[in-house]
Amino acid sequence: MAEVTSKKVEESNGESLFVLDAAVIGAGVAGLYQLYQLREQGLNVRAFDTAGGVGGTWYWNRYPGAKFDSASYIYQYLFSEELYKGWSWTEKFPGQPEIERWMNYVADTLDLRGDIQFDTTIESAHYDEDRGRWTLTTVAGQVIDTQFLVGCCGMLSAPMSDLFEGQSSFKGQIFHTARWPRETVELKGKRVGVIGNGATGIQVIQTIAPEVGELKVFIRTPQYVNAMNNPQYGPAEVEEYKSKFEYFQERLPNTFAGFEFNFDNGAWADQTPEQRQAVLERIWNNGSLELWIASFSEMFFDEDVNEQVSEFVRNKMRERLKDKELCDLLIPTDYGFGTHRVPLESGYLEAYHLPHVSIVSVKDNPVKRITPEGIQLTDGTTHQFDVIILATGFDAGSGALTRIDIRGRDGRSLKEQWQQDITTTMGLQICGYPNLFTTGAPLAPSAALCNMTTCLQQQTEWITECIQHLRTNDLQVIEATREAEDAWVKHHDETADATLVTKTNSWYMGSNIEGKPRRLLSYIGGVGAYRQKCTEVADQGYPGFEMH
Ligand SMILES: Cc1cc2nc3c(=O)[nH]c(=O)nc-3n(C[C@H](O)[C@H](O)[C@H](O)COP(=O)(O)OP(=O)(O)OC[C@H]3O[C@@H](n4cnc5c(N)ncnc54)[C@H](O)[C@@H]3O)c2cc1C
């Protein structure tokens, strides 16, 4: 086995230089577990995060109403029974403060803090082919030398926060939801504008609507919504879910989306309309993402089935909205249910019944700029605000990595490459970038098409095992071959193109960013199937990967 570099900090021109076996970018769900595993393997490893604390998504997204859409008892690490059972959730879908506390519990229980450098942004990562090592530079000018680089940078961590001309001229307060300040923001009685009504916008809107003085929601694309059923948990419920630990360990990695439910309702074609309706009603009443990722799989492939399920959801929305005008503004008709990220909500639709809440449709009259007073639309209309909330989402999948100046072999730039075509090998490596591993990256299952703890555990475990394989066999470098990457991209595209998801414009397809190459960012062949493919590659000694 290759010798482990002893932990050292060298002095270079008076600056401390970390010489590492592995550097992990990010201290969210993926980064924490990656750090833990590589350290357990005996590597000299350190994690770096721009954030001032652990949690990633759950550190940054502290906007009003931020919460899980995964059930708390499955959004968990399942490698340790002690870790799982040492934490008790208070409800099925808890809010950000509780989730952030849980992430801190994980970091403390696994004693990770000492190996994480917070408030540190990795600005560049350059590969030196002669040395087979990466040189990282932080924004503060610190230099890190490492053999392996693991980008656990997050699928939804590069906020689209600087979208509109004139933002800095606004005289009030303006916040992107993923950069919400730690201190309390007073919204009571204020005139508030929210741009965006995706999963995040919906959580914000339903939460702040009762307290603000006036709320205008700028809507480009109406969303199908699914009412959340959020029971509180006392000792009996906690004991009940904890007793299923082993079941979850077995079950979650093998379902379509890493949740506890799967497409177990039989084939659509085999059922009468009444039977289908009964299934949909039962699942609807569960109030989770089950309707989307575990009702009828035909919904993803068959336009007719999709339309019938879409109509079921539209009817549920119609029943709750008070008039036709609101139905026209809030109920989608030009794309199918489930081809966008489906948000869960609690009272979101009813928020629009409040007299001080209104909708500004920006489908045909987009936001032009932010002025000192508020938001100006293309037709010149201006809406005045005290606070503007940008629920404008993320440069999903690729954004966190392309915001770093990553240079692989021969100085090739990942940013330039992905401006042309976003490709990876199973989302775990990229041809041309030896010893760089990624999690939550494009072309691996992610973001709501996967319960992310399930996927990120599997991906980090694969990376850990791969590095172990190299060290056991005295190998220093691994890189995905062009053939393997092309084959994965082909398989990914064939799988994706068979679904209706690729026929819709959404951030899943990169459509929220002008000029972003169009490709489904998440693998949609199923979490269980993906895991099997990854395991096969490892078991067969990493065919499709060049090692020396
Ligand atoms: C509001 C919201 C709600 C969500 N709800 C769910 C849910 O219910 N279920 C679910 O499965 N998923 C959900 N997700 C997806 C969520 O992102 C994942 O569940 C998971 O938290 C991702 O973990 P991660 O470690 O991959 O990345 P992240 O948690 O995004 O962490 C990445 C970290 O990398 C750091 N980083 C990035 N670039 C750099 C750099 N250059 N230098 C230093 N640090 C850097 C970031 O600061 C960040 O802290 C949600 C996402 C959002 C935004």
Coordinates of C-alpha atoms and ligand atoms in Angstrom, one line a residue:
M1 CA 0.0 0.0 0.0
A2 CA 1.3 3.5 -0.8
E3 CA 2.6 5.3 2.2
V4 CA 0.4 7.9 3.7
T5 CA 1.9 11.4 3.7
S6 CA 2.1 12.5 7.2
K7 CA 0.0 15.5 8.1
K8 CA 2.1 18.6 7.5
V9 CA 2.0 22.3 7.0
E10 CA 5.0 23.5 5.2
E11 CA 6.3 27.0 5.1
S12 CA 6.6 28.5 1.6
N13 CA 7.7 32.1 1.3
G14 CA 6.4 32.7 4.8
E15 CA 3.0 31.3 3.8
S16 CA 1.7 28.1 5.2
L17 CA 1.2 25.4 2.6
F18 CA -1.0 22.4 3.1
V19 CA 0.4 19.3 1.6
L20 CA -2.4 16.8 1.5
D21 CA -3.3 13.4 0.2
A22 CA -6.9 14.7 -0.5
A23 CA -8.6 18.0 -0.4
V24 CA -12.4 18.1 -0.2
I25 CA -14.3 21.2 -1.4
G26 CA -17.5 21.6 0.6
A27 CA -18.7 20.7 4.1
G28 CA -22.3 19.8 3.3
V29 CA -23.8 16.4 3.4
A30 CA -21.3 15.1 0.9
G31 CA -18.2 16.9 2.1
L32 CA -18.6 15.8 5.7
Y33 CA -19.0 12.2 4.9
Q34 CA -16.2 12.3 2.3
L35 CA -13.8 13.8 4.8
Y36 CA -14.8 11.3 7.4
Q37 CA -14.2 8.3 5.1
L38 CA -10.9 9.4 3.7
R39 CA -9.6 10.2 7.2
E40 CA -10.7 6.8 8.4
Q41 CA -8.7 5.4 5.5
G42 CA -5.6 7.1 6.9
L43 CA -5.3 9.9 4.4
N44 CA -4.1 13.3 5.2
V45 CA -7.3 15.1 4.2
R46 CA -8.8 18.5 4.8
A47 CA -12.1 20.1 3.7
F48 CA -12.6 23.7 2.7
D49 CA -15.8 25.7 2.6
T50 CA -16.7 29.3 1.8
A51 CA -19.3 29.0 4.6
G52 CA -18.6 29.9 8.2
G53 CA -20.0 26.6 9.4
V54 CA -21.0 23.1 8.4
G55 CA -24.1 22.1 6.5
G56 CA -23.7 23.4 2.9
T57 CA -27.3 23.9 1.7
W58 CA -28.5 23.9 5.3
Y59 CA -26.0 26.5 6.3
W60 CA -26.8 28.9 3.4
N61 CA -30.6 28.5 2.9
R62 CA -31.9 30.2 6.0
Y63 CA -34.7 32.1 4.3
P64 CA -38.1 32.2 6.0
G65 CA -39.8 28.8 5.6
A66 CA -36.8 26.8 4.4
K67 CA -37.4 23.2 5.0
F68 CA -37.0 19.6 3.8
D69 CA -39.0 18.0 1.0
S70 CA -37.5 14.7 2.0
A71 CA -38.8 13.0 5.1
S72 CA -36.4 13.7 7.9
Y73 CA -36.0 10.1 8.9
I74 CA -34.7 9.2 5.4
Y75 CA -32.6 12.3 4.9
Q76 CA -29.9 10.7 7.1
Y77 CA -26.6 9.0 7.0
L78 CA -27.1 5.2 7.1
F79 CA -23.5 4.0 7.6
S80 CA -23.7 4.2 11.3
E81 CA -26.6 3.0 13.5
E82 CA -25.3 5.0 16.4
L83 CA -25.2 8.2 14.4
Y84 CA -28.7 7.6 13.0
K85 CA -30.2 6.8 16.4
G86 CA -28.4 9.5 18.3
W87 CA -30.6 12.2 16.7
S88 CA -34.3 12.6 17.0
W89 CA -36.4 14.7 14.6
T90 CA -39.3 16.8 15.9
E91 CA -41.4 16.5 12.7
K92 CA -41.5 14.8 9.4
F93 CA -40.4 17.8 7.3
P94 CA -38.4 20.0 9.7
G95 CA -37.2 23.5 9.0
Q96 CA -33.7 24.7 8.2
P97 CA -32.7 25.6 11.8
E98 CA -33.3 22.0 13.0
I99 CA -31.5 20.6 9.9
E100 CA -28.5 22.8 10.5
R101 CA -28.4 21.7 14.1
W102 CA -28.4 18.1 12.9
M103 CA -25.5 18.7 10.5
N104 CA -23.6 20.2 13.4
Y105 CA -24.4 17.1 15.5
V106 CA -23.0 15.0 12.7
A107 CA -19.8 17.1 12.5
D108 CA -19.3 16.9 16.2
T109 CA -20.1 13.2 16.6
L110 CA -17.6 12.3 13.9
D111 CA -15.2 14.9 15.3
L112 CA -14.7 16.6 11.9
R113 CA -14.4 20.2 12.7
G114 CA -10.7 20.2 13.3
D115 CA -10.2 19.1 9.7
I116 CA -12.4 21.7 8.1
Q117 CA -11.3 25.2 7.1
F118 CA -14.3 27.5 7.0
D119 CA -14.5 31.0 5.4
T120 CA -12.3 29.7 2.7
T121 CA -13.2 29.8 -1.0
I122 CA -11.2 27.7 -3.4
E123 CA -10.6 30.0 -6.4
S124 CA -8.5 27.8 -8.6
A125 CA -7.4 24.2 -9.0
H126 CA -4.7 23.3 -11.5
Y127 CA -3.4 19.9 -12.3
D128 CA 0.3 19.3 -12.7
E129 CA 0.7 16.3 -15.0
D130 CA 4.4 15.7 -14.2
R131 CA 3.8 15.6 -10.5
G132 CA 0.3 14.0 -10.7
R133 CA -0.9 16.5 -8.2
W134 CA -3.3 19.4 -7.9
T135 CA -2.5 22.9 -6.7
L136 CA -5.4 24.8 -5.2
T137 CA -5.5 28.5 -4.4
T138 CA -7.9 30.2 -2.1
V139 CA -9.3 33.7 -2.5
A140 CA -7.1 34.7 0.4
G141 CA -4.0 33.5 -1.5
Q142 CA -3.4 30.3 0.5
V143 CA -1.9 27.5 -1.6
I144 CA -2.8 23.8 -1.1
D145 CA -1.0 20.9 -2.7
T146 CA -2.9 17.7 -3.0
Q147 CA -2.9 14.3 -4.8
F148 CA -6.7 13.9 -4.9
L149 CA -9.3 16.6 -5.2
V150 CA -12.9 15.8 -4.3
G151 CA -15.4 18.5 -5.4
C152 CA -18.3 18.1 -3.0
C153 CA -19.4 21.6 -4.1
G154 CA -23.1 21.0 -4.3
M155 CA -25.7 20.6 -7.1
L156 CA -27.6 23.7 -5.8
S157 CA -25.0 25.9 -4.3
A158 CA -24.1 28.5 -7.0
P159 CA -27.0 31.0 -6.5
M160 CA -28.3 33.1 -9.4
S161 CA -28.0 36.2 -7.2
D162 CA -26.7 38.8 -9.6
L163 CA -29.3 38.5 -12.3
F164 CA -30.7 41.9 -12.9
E165 CA -29.3 45.2 -14.0
G166 CA -29.4 47.8 -11.4
Q167 CA -29.5 45.5 -8.3
S168 CA -27.0 47.6 -6.4
S169 CA -29.0 50.8 -6.9
F170 CA -31.9 49.4 -4.9
K171 CA -32.5 51.6 -1.9
G172 CA -34.2 48.9 0.2
Q173 CA -33.0 45.5 1.1
I174 CA -32.4 42.8 -1.5
F175 CA -31.6 39.1 -0.7
H176 CA -31.1 35.9 -2.6
T177 CA -32.7 33.1 -0.7
A178 CA -29.5 31.1 -0.5
R179 CA -27.6 34.1 0.9
W180 CA -30.2 35.0 3.6
P181 CA -28.4 36.8 6.5
R182 CA -28.1 35.1 9.9
E183 CA -29.6 38.1 11.7
T184 CA -33.4 38.5 11.7
V185 CA -34.8 40.4 8.7
E186 CA -37.8 42.5 9.7
L187 CA -40.6 42.0 7.1
K188 CA -43.6 42.9 9.2
G189 CA -45.7 45.5 7.5
K190 CA -43.1 45.9 4.6
R191 CA -43.8 46.0 0.9
V192 CA -42.1 42.9 -0.4
G193 CA -41.5 41.6 -3.9
V194 CA -40.6 38.0 -4.5
I195 CA -39.1 37.0 -7.9
G196 CA -39.5 33.3 -8.5
N197 CA -42.0 30.7 -7.5
G198 CA -40.1 27.4 -7.6
A199 CA -39.7 25.1 -4.6
T200 CA -37.9 27.9 -2.6
G201 CA -40.1 30.8 -3.7
I202 CA -43.2 28.8 -2.6
Q203 CA -41.7 28.1 0.9
V204 CA -40.9 31.9 1.3
I205 CA -44.3 33.1 0.0
Q206 CA -46.5 30.9 2.2
T207 CA -44.3 31.8 5.2
I208 CA -44.1 35.6 4.9
A209 CA -47.5 36.3 3.3
P210 CA -49.4 36.7 6.7
E211 CA -46.9 39.1 8.2
V212 CA -45.9 41.5 5.4
G213 CA -47.8 44.7 4.5
E214 CA -47.9 43.9 0.8
L215 CA -46.6 41.0 -1.2
K216 CA -46.2 40.9 -5.0
V217 CA -45.0 37.6 -6.5
F218 CA -43.4 37.8 -9.9
I219 CA -44.3 34.6 -11.7
R220 CA -42.9 33.4 -15.0
T221 CA -43.9 29.7 -14.9
P222 CA -46.7 28.4 -12.7
Q223 CA -45.9 25.3 -10.7
Y224 CA -47.9 22.1 -10.0
V225 CA -47.9 21.9 -6.2
N226 CA -48.4 19.0 -3.8
A227 CA -49.8 19.7 -0.4
M228 CA -47.4 18.6 2.4
N229 CA -48.6 16.4 5.3
N230 CA -46.2 17.2 8.1
P231 CA -46.9 15.3 11.3
Q232 CA -45.1 16.3 14.5
Y233 CA -42.9 13.6 16.1
G234 CA -43.0 12.7 19.8
P235 CA -41.1 9.8 21.4
A236 CA -43.4 7.1 20.0
E237 CA -43.0 8.3 16.4
V238 CA -39.3 8.7 16.8
E239 CA -38.9 5.2 18.2
E240 CA -41.1 3.9 15.4
Y241 CA -38.9 5.3 12.6
K242 CA -35.7 4.4 14.4
S243 CA -36.8 0.8 14.6
K244 CA -36.7 0.8 10.8
F245 CA -33.1 1.6 10.5
E246 CA -32.0 -1.7 9.0
Y247 CA -35.0 -1.6 6.6
F248 CA -34.0 1.9 5.4
Q249 CA -30.4 0.7 5.0
E250 CA -31.6 -2.0 2.6
R251 CA -34.4 -0.2 1.0
L252 CA -33.3 3.4 0.2
P253 CA -30.3 2.6 -2.0
N254 CA -32.4 0.4 -4.3
T255 CA -35.5 2.5 -5.0
F256 CA -35.9 4.7 -8.1
A257 CA -35.2 7.9 -6.2
G258 CA -33.5 6.9 -3.0
F259 CA -36.7 7.5 -1.0
E260 CA -38.5 4.8 1.0
F261 CA -41.3 4.6 -1.6
N262 CA -41.0 3.1 -5.1
F263 CA -43.2 2.5 -8.1
D264 CA -45.1 -0.3 -6.4
N265 CA -48.6 0.5 -7.6
G266 CA -48.7 -1.7 -10.6
A267 CA -48.9 -0.7 -14.3
W268 CA -51.2 2.1 -15.3
A269 CA -52.5 0.1 -18.3
D270 CA -53.6 -2.8 -16.0
Q271 CA -56.0 -0.6 -13.9
T272 CA -59.4 0.8 -14.4
P273 CA -59.8 4.6 -14.2
E274 CA -61.4 4.1 -10.7
Q275 CA -58.4 2.1 -9.5
R276 CA -55.9 4.7 -10.8
Q277 CA -57.9 7.4 -9.1
A278 CA -57.9 5.5 -5.8
V279 CA -54.1 5.1 -6.0
L280 CA -53.6 8.8 -6.8
E281 CA -55.9 9.9 -4.0
R282 CA -54.2 7.6 -1.5
I283 CA -50.8 8.9 -2.4
W284 CA -52.0 12.5 -2.6
N285 CA -53.2 12.2 1.0
N286 CA -49.7 11.1 2.1
G287 CA -48.6 14.6 1.3
S288 CA -45.0 13.9 0.2
L289 CA -43.1 13.7 -3.1
E290 CA -44.5 10.1 -3.6
L291 CA -47.0 11.3 -6.1
W292 CA -44.1 12.4 -8.3
I293 CA -41.4 9.8 -7.9
A294 CA -43.3 6.7 -6.9
S295 CA -46.9 6.7 -8.2
F296 CA -46.9 5.5 -11.8
S297 CA -43.6 5.5 -13.7
E298 CA -45.6 5.7 -17.0
M299 CA -46.1 9.4 -16.1
F300 CA -42.5 10.1 -17.1
F301 CA -42.8 8.5 -20.5
D302 CA -46.4 8.5 -21.8
E303 CA -47.9 11.9 -22.6
D304 CA -51.4 10.6 -22.2
V305 CA -50.7 9.2 -18.7
N306 CA -48.8 12.3 -17.8
E307 CA -51.8 14.5 -18.9
Q308 CA -54.2 12.5 -16.7
V309 CA -52.0 12.8 -13.6
S310 CA -51.4 16.5 -14.4
E311 CA -55.2 17.0 -14.6
F312 CA -55.6 15.2 -11.2
V313 CA -53.2 17.7 -9.7
R314 CA -54.8 20.6 -11.5
N315 CA -58.2 19.6 -10.0
K316 CA -56.7 19.5 -6.5
M317 CA -55.4 23.0 -7.1
R318 CA -58.7 24.3 -8.6
E319 CA -60.5 23.0 -5.5
R320 CA -58.4 25.3 -3.3
L321 CA -58.3 28.4 -5.4
K322 CA -61.1 30.9 -5.0
D323 CA -61.6 32.2 -8.6
K324 CA -60.8 31.6 -12.2
E325 CA -58.3 34.4 -12.5
L326 CA -56.1 32.8 -9.8
C327 CA -56.5 29.4 -11.5
D328 CA -55.4 30.8 -14.8
L329 CA -52.3 32.4 -13.2
L330 CA -51.3 29.6 -10.9
I331 CA -52.2 26.3 -12.6
P332 CA -49.8 25.1 -15.2
T333 CA -51.2 24.0 -18.6
D334 CA -48.3 24.0 -21.0
Y335 CA -46.1 21.3 -19.4
G336 CA -46.7 18.1 -17.6
F337 CA -46.7 17.3 -13.9
G338 CA -43.3 16.0 -12.8
T339 CA -41.3 17.3 -15.6
H340 CA -40.2 20.2 -13.3
R341 CA -39.1 19.9 -9.7
V342 CA -42.4 19.3 -7.8
P343 CA -42.6 21.5 -4.7
L344 CA -44.4 20.5 -1.5
E345 CA -46.3 23.3 0.1
S346 CA -48.5 24.3 3.1
G347 CA -51.0 27.0 2.4
Y348 CA -49.2 28.4 -0.6
L349 CA -52.3 28.6 -2.8
E350 CA -54.4 30.1 0.0
A351 CA -51.7 32.9 0.5
Y352 CA -53.1 34.4 -2.7
H353 CA -56.5 34.8 -1.1
L354 CA -55.1 37.4 1.3
P355 CA -56.1 40.9 0.2
H356 CA -52.5 42.3 0.3
V357 CA -51.0 39.4 -1.8
S358 CA -51.0 39.6 -5.6
I359 CA -49.4 38.1 -8.7
V360 CA -47.4 39.9 -11.4
S361 CA -47.2 37.7 -14.4
V362 CA -43.8 38.1 -16.1
K363 CA -44.2 35.5 -18.7
D364 CA -44.7 38.0 -21.5
N365 CA -43.5 41.1 -19.7
P366 CA -40.2 40.0 -18.0
V367 CA -38.4 41.9 -15.3
K368 CA -36.2 44.5 -17.1
R369 CA -34.2 45.9 -14.2
I370 CA -34.1 46.8 -10.5
T371 CA -34.4 50.5 -9.9
P372 CA -33.7 52.4 -6.7
E373 CA -37.4 52.1 -5.9
G374 CA -38.2 48.6 -6.9
I375 CA -38.7 46.3 -9.9
Q376 CA -39.2 47.6 -13.5
L377 CA -40.8 45.4 -16.1
T378 CA -40.1 45.4 -19.9
D379 CA -43.2 47.5 -20.6
G380 CA -41.9 50.2 -18.2
T381 CA -44.2 49.5 -15.3
T382 CA -42.5 49.8 -11.9
H383 CA -43.4 48.2 -8.7
Q384 CA -42.1 49.8 -5.5
F385 CA -40.7 47.8 -2.6
D386 CA -38.9 47.9 0.7
V387 CA -37.6 44.4 0.3
I388 CA -36.9 42.3 -2.8
I389 CA -36.4 38.6 -2.4
L390 CA -34.7 36.8 -5.2
A391 CA -36.0 33.2 -5.2
T392 CA -34.2 32.8 -8.6
G393 CA -32.5 29.5 -8.0
F394 CA -29.1 28.3 -8.9
D395 CA -26.7 27.5 -11.7
A396 CA -27.6 23.9 -11.0
G397 CA -25.2 21.0 -11.3
S398 CA -22.3 22.6 -13.0
G399 CA -22.2 26.1 -11.5
A400 CA -20.3 25.5 -8.3
L401 CA -17.5 23.7 -10.3
T402 CA -17.3 26.2 -13.2
R403 CA -17.1 29.1 -10.7
I404 CA -13.7 27.6 -9.7
D405 CA -10.9 28.0 -12.3
I406 CA -10.3 24.2 -12.7
R407 CA -7.5 23.3 -15.2
G408 CA -6.9 19.7 -16.0
R409 CA -4.3 18.1 -18.3
D410 CA -2.7 20.5 -20.8
G411 CA -4.2 23.4 -19.0
R412 CA -7.7 22.6 -20.3
S413 CA -10.4 24.7 -18.5
L414 CA -13.5 22.9 -17.2
K415 CA -15.5 26.1 -17.4
E416 CA -14.7 26.6 -21.1
Q417 CA -15.4 22.9 -21.8
W418 CA -18.7 22.9 -20.0
Q419 CA -19.7 26.1 -21.8
Q420 CA -19.7 23.9 -24.9
D421 CA -21.0 20.6 -23.5
I422 CA -21.5 19.3 -20.0
T423 CA -20.2 15.8 -19.7
T424 CA -18.9 13.5 -16.9
T425 CA -18.3 9.8 -16.4
M426 CA -21.1 8.7 -14.1
G427 CA -20.9 12.2 -12.5
L428 CA -17.9 10.9 -10.6
Q429 CA -14.9 11.8 -12.8
I430 CA -14.3 13.9 -15.9
C431 CA -12.0 12.9 -18.7
G432 CA -9.0 15.2 -18.9
Y433 CA -9.0 15.9 -15.1
P434 CA -7.0 13.1 -13.4
N435 CA -7.5 12.5 -9.7
L436 CA -10.5 14.9 -9.6
F437 CA -13.6 13.3 -8.2
T438 CA -17.0 15.0 -8.0
T439 CA -20.3 14.4 -6.1
G440 CA -23.7 15.8 -6.9
A441 CA -22.3 16.6 -10.3
P442 CA -24.0 16.5 -13.7
L443 CA -25.0 13.1 -15.1
A444 CA -25.3 11.5 -11.6
P445 CA -28.7 11.2 -9.9
S446 CA -29.4 14.3 -7.9
A447 CA -31.7 17.0 -6.6
A448 CA -35.2 15.6 -5.9
L449 CA -34.8 13.0 -8.6
C450 CA -32.9 11.6 -5.7
N451 CA -33.1 11.8 -1.9
M452 CA -29.7 13.4 -1.8
T453 CA -28.3 11.7 1.3
T454 CA -28.9 8.4 -0.3
C455 CA -27.1 9.4 -3.5
L456 CA -24.3 11.4 -1.8
Q457 CA -23.5 8.5 0.5
Q458 CA -23.2 6.1 -2.4
Q459 CA -21.1 8.5 -4.5
T460 CA -18.6 9.3 -1.7
E461 CA -18.4 5.7 -0.8
W462 CA -17.5 4.8 -4.4
I463 CA -14.8 7.5 -4.4
T464 CA -13.4 6.3 -1.1
E465 CA -13.2 2.7 -2.4
C466 CA -11.6 3.9 -5.6
I467 CA -8.9 5.8 -3.8
Q468 CA -8.4 2.7 -1.5
H469 CA -8.0 0.6 -4.7
L470 CA -5.3 2.9 -6.0
R471 CA -3.4 2.9 -2.8
T472 CA -3.6 -0.8 -2.3
N473 CA -2.2 -1.4 -5.8
D474 CA 0.4 1.3 -5.5
L475 CA -1.2 3.4 -8.2
Q476 CA -1.0 7.2 -8.1
V477 CA -3.3 8.5 -10.8
I478 CA -6.8 7.7 -12.1
E479 CA -8.6 9.3 -15.0
A480 CA -11.8 8.4 -16.9
T481 CA -11.1 7.5 -20.5
R482 CA -12.7 9.4 -23.4
E483 CA -14.5 6.1 -24.5
A484 CA -15.9 5.6 -21.0
E485 CA -17.1 9.1 -20.8
D486 CA -18.7 9.0 -24.3
A487 CA -20.4 5.8 -23.4
W488 CA -21.8 7.2 -20.2
V489 CA -23.1 10.4 -21.9
K490 CA -24.7 8.3 -24.6
H491 CA -26.4 6.1 -22.0
H492 CA -27.4 9.1 -19.9
D493 CA -28.9 10.9 -23.0
E494 CA -30.8 7.8 -24.2
T495 CA -32.3 7.3 -20.7
A496 CA -33.2 11.0 -20.4
D497 CA -34.5 11.4 -23.9
A498 CA -37.0 8.6 -23.4
T499 CA -38.7 10.7 -20.7
L500 CA -40.8 13.8 -20.9
V501 CA -38.5 15.7 -18.6
T502 CA -36.2 16.6 -21.5
K503 CA -39.1 18.1 -23.5
T504 CA -39.7 20.7 -20.8
N505 CA -37.7 23.9 -20.1
S506 CA -36.5 23.9 -16.4
W507 CA -33.4 24.2 -14.4
Y508 CA -33.0 20.4 -14.7
M509 CA -32.2 21.1 -18.4
G510 CA -30.2 24.2 -17.7
S511 CA -32.9 26.3 -19.3
N512 CA -32.8 28.9 -16.5
I513 CA -29.4 30.1 -17.7
E514 CA -29.0 31.7 -21.1
G515 CA -26.5 29.8 -23.3
K516 CA -26.1 26.8 -20.9
P517 CA -25.7 23.7 -22.9
R518 CA -29.0 21.7 -22.9
R519 CA -28.8 18.3 -21.1
L520 CA -30.7 16.8 -18.3
L521 CA -28.3 17.5 -15.3
S522 CA -29.5 14.6 -13.2
Y523 CA -29.3 10.9 -14.2
I524 CA -32.8 9.6 -14.5
G525 CA -32.3 5.8 -14.9
G526 CA -32.9 5.3 -11.2
V527 CA -30.8 5.4 -8.1
G528 CA -30.8 1.6 -7.7
A529 CA -29.7 1.1 -11.3
Y530 CA -27.1 3.8 -11.1
R531 CA -25.6 2.3 -7.9
Q532 CA -25.4 -1.1 -9.6
K533 CA -23.6 0.3 -12.5
C534 CA -21.1 2.1 -10.3
T535 CA -20.6 -1.1 -8.2
E536 CA -20.0 -3.2 -11.3
V537 CA -17.2 -0.8 -12.4
A538 CA -15.5 -1.0 -9.1
D539 CA -15.9 -4.8 -8.8
Q540 CA -14.4 -5.3 -12.3
G541 CA -11.3 -3.3 -11.4
Y542 CA -12.4 0.1 -12.9
P543 CA -12.7 -0.6 -16.7
G544 CA -13.0 2.7 -18.5
F545 CA -10.5 4.3 -16.1
E546 CA -6.8 4.8 -16.9
M547 CA -4.7 4.1 -13.8
H548 CA -0.9 4.3 -13.2
Ligands
LIG1 C1 -33.6 25.1 -0.4 C2 -33.2 23.7 -0.7 C3 -33.9 22.6 -0.2 C4 -33.5 21.3 -0.5 N1 -34.2 20.3 0.0 C5 -33.8 19.0 -0.3 C6 -34.6 17.9 0.2 O1 -35.6 18.1 0.9 N2 -34.2 16.7 -0.1 C7 -33.0 16.5 -0.8 O2 -32.7 15.3 -1.1 N3 -32.3 17.5 -1.3 C8 -32.7 18.8 -1.0 N4 -32.0 19.8 -1.5 C9 -30.7 19.5 -2.3 C10 -29.5 19.7 -1.3 O3 -28.6 20.6 -2.0 C11 -28.9 18.4 -1.0 O4 -29.8 17.6 -0.3 C12 -27.6 18.4 -0.2 O5 -27.7 19.3 0.9 C13 -26.4 18.7 -1.0 O6 -25.3 18.5 -0.3 P1 -23.8 18.7 -0.9 O7 -22.8 18.4 0.2 O8 -23.7 17.9 -2.1 O9 -23.8 20.2 -1.3 P2 -24.1 21.5 -0.5 O10 -24.9 21.2 0.7 O11 -24.6 22.5 -1.5 O12 -22.6 21.9 0.0 C14 -21.6 22.4 -0.9 C15 -20.7 23.3 -0.1 O13 -19.6 23.6 -1.0 C16 -19.2 24.8 -0.7 N5 -18.4 25.3 -1.9 C17 -18.8 25.3 -3.2 N6 -17.9 25.9 -4.0 C18 -16.8 26.2 -3.1 C19 -15.6 26.8 -3.3 N7 -15.1 27.1 -4.5 N8 -14.8 26.9 -2.3 C20 -15.2 26.6 -1.0 N9 -16.4 26.0 -0.8 C21 -17.2 25.8 -1.8 C22 -20.5 25.6 -0.5 O14 -20.2 26.8 0.2 C23 -21.3 24.6 0.2 O15 -21.3 24.9 1.6 C24 -32.3 21.1 -1.3 C25 -31.6 22.2 -1.8 C26 -32.0 23.5 -1.5 C27 -31.3 24.6 -2.1

